[in-house]
XYZ file of C-alpha atoms in Angstrom:
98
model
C 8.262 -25.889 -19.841
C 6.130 -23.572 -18.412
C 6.443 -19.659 -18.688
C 5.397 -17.546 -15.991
C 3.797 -13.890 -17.217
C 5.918 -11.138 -16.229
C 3.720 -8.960 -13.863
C 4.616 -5.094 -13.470
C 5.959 -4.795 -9.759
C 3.751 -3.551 -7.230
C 6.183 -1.806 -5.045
C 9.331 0.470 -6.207
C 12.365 1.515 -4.359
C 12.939 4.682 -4.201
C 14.910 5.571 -7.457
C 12.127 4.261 -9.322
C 9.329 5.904 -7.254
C 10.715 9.044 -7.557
C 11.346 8.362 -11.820
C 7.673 7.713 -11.394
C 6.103 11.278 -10.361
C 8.797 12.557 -12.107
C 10.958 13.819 -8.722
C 14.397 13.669 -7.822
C 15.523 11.109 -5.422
C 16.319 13.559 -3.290
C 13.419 15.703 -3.207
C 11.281 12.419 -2.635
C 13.446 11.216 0.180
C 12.604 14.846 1.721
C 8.972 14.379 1.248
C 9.276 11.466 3.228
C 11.372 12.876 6.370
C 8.799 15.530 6.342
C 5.242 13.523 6.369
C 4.598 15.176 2.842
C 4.818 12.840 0.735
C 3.517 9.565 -0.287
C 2.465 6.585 1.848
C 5.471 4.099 1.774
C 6.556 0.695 3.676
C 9.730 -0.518 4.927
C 10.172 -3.914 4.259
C 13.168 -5.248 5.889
C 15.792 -2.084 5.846
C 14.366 -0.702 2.485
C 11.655 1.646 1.704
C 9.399 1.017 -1.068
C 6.503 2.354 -2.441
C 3.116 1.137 -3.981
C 2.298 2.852 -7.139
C -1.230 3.037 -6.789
C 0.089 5.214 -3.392
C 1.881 7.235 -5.658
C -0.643 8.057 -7.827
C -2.824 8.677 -5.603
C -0.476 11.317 -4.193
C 0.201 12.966 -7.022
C -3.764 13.527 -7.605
C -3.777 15.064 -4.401
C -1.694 18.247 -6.006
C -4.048 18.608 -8.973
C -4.207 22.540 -9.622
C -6.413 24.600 -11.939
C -4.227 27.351 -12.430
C -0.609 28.746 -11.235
C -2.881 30.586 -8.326
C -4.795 27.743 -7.334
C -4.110 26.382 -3.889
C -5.857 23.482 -4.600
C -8.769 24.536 -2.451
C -7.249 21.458 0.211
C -6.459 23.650 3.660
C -3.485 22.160 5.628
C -5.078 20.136 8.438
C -3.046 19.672 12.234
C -1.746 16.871 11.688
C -1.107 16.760 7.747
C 0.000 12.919 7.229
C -3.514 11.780 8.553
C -5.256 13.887 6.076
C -3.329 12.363 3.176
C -3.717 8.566 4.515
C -7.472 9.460 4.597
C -7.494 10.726 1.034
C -5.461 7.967 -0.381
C -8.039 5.763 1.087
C -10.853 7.564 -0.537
C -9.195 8.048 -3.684
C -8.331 4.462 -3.421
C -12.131 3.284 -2.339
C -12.883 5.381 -5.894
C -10.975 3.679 -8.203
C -11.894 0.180 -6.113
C -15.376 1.298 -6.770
C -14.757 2.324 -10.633
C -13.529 -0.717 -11.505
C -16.459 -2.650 -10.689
């Protein structure tokens, strides 16, 4: 008999996104509604998310200090601007890994 490796999943439902980055369901599910927070699919009637979306979210709020901004000013049409960086930050660790 054959055993097949156990491979970390790729996507995670909500509760375990949001036990991820450390958020409460709740305040993850708001993130969402808003366009704030990380990329995430709908497969079927759930939502899930990739981690390496969620990580990639989370490095967008690195801060320096309690009085850092984060130097990032809040574009139009905010969603876009974090699609773009997750695909940069994503191109980065593609390119890394080489």
């Amino acid at each position: 008999m054959r055993v097949q490796p156990t491979l970390p999943p790729r996507y995670l439902r909500t509760p375990d996104a949001a036990n991820f980055v450390g958020l409460s369901i709740r305040t993850l599910e708001k993130h969402r509604s808003c366009g704030t927070g990380p990329l995430y699919r709908q497969l079927g009637g759930r939502i899930v998310y990739a981690v390496e979306d969620l990580c990639a979210w989370a490095d967008l709020n690195v801060r320096l200090s309690t009085g850092d901004g984060g130097g990032i000013p809040m574009p139009s049409d905010p969603r876009a601007y974090i699609i773009r960086l997750q695909a940069k930050a994503r191109k980065a660790q593609q390119s890394a890994g080489r």
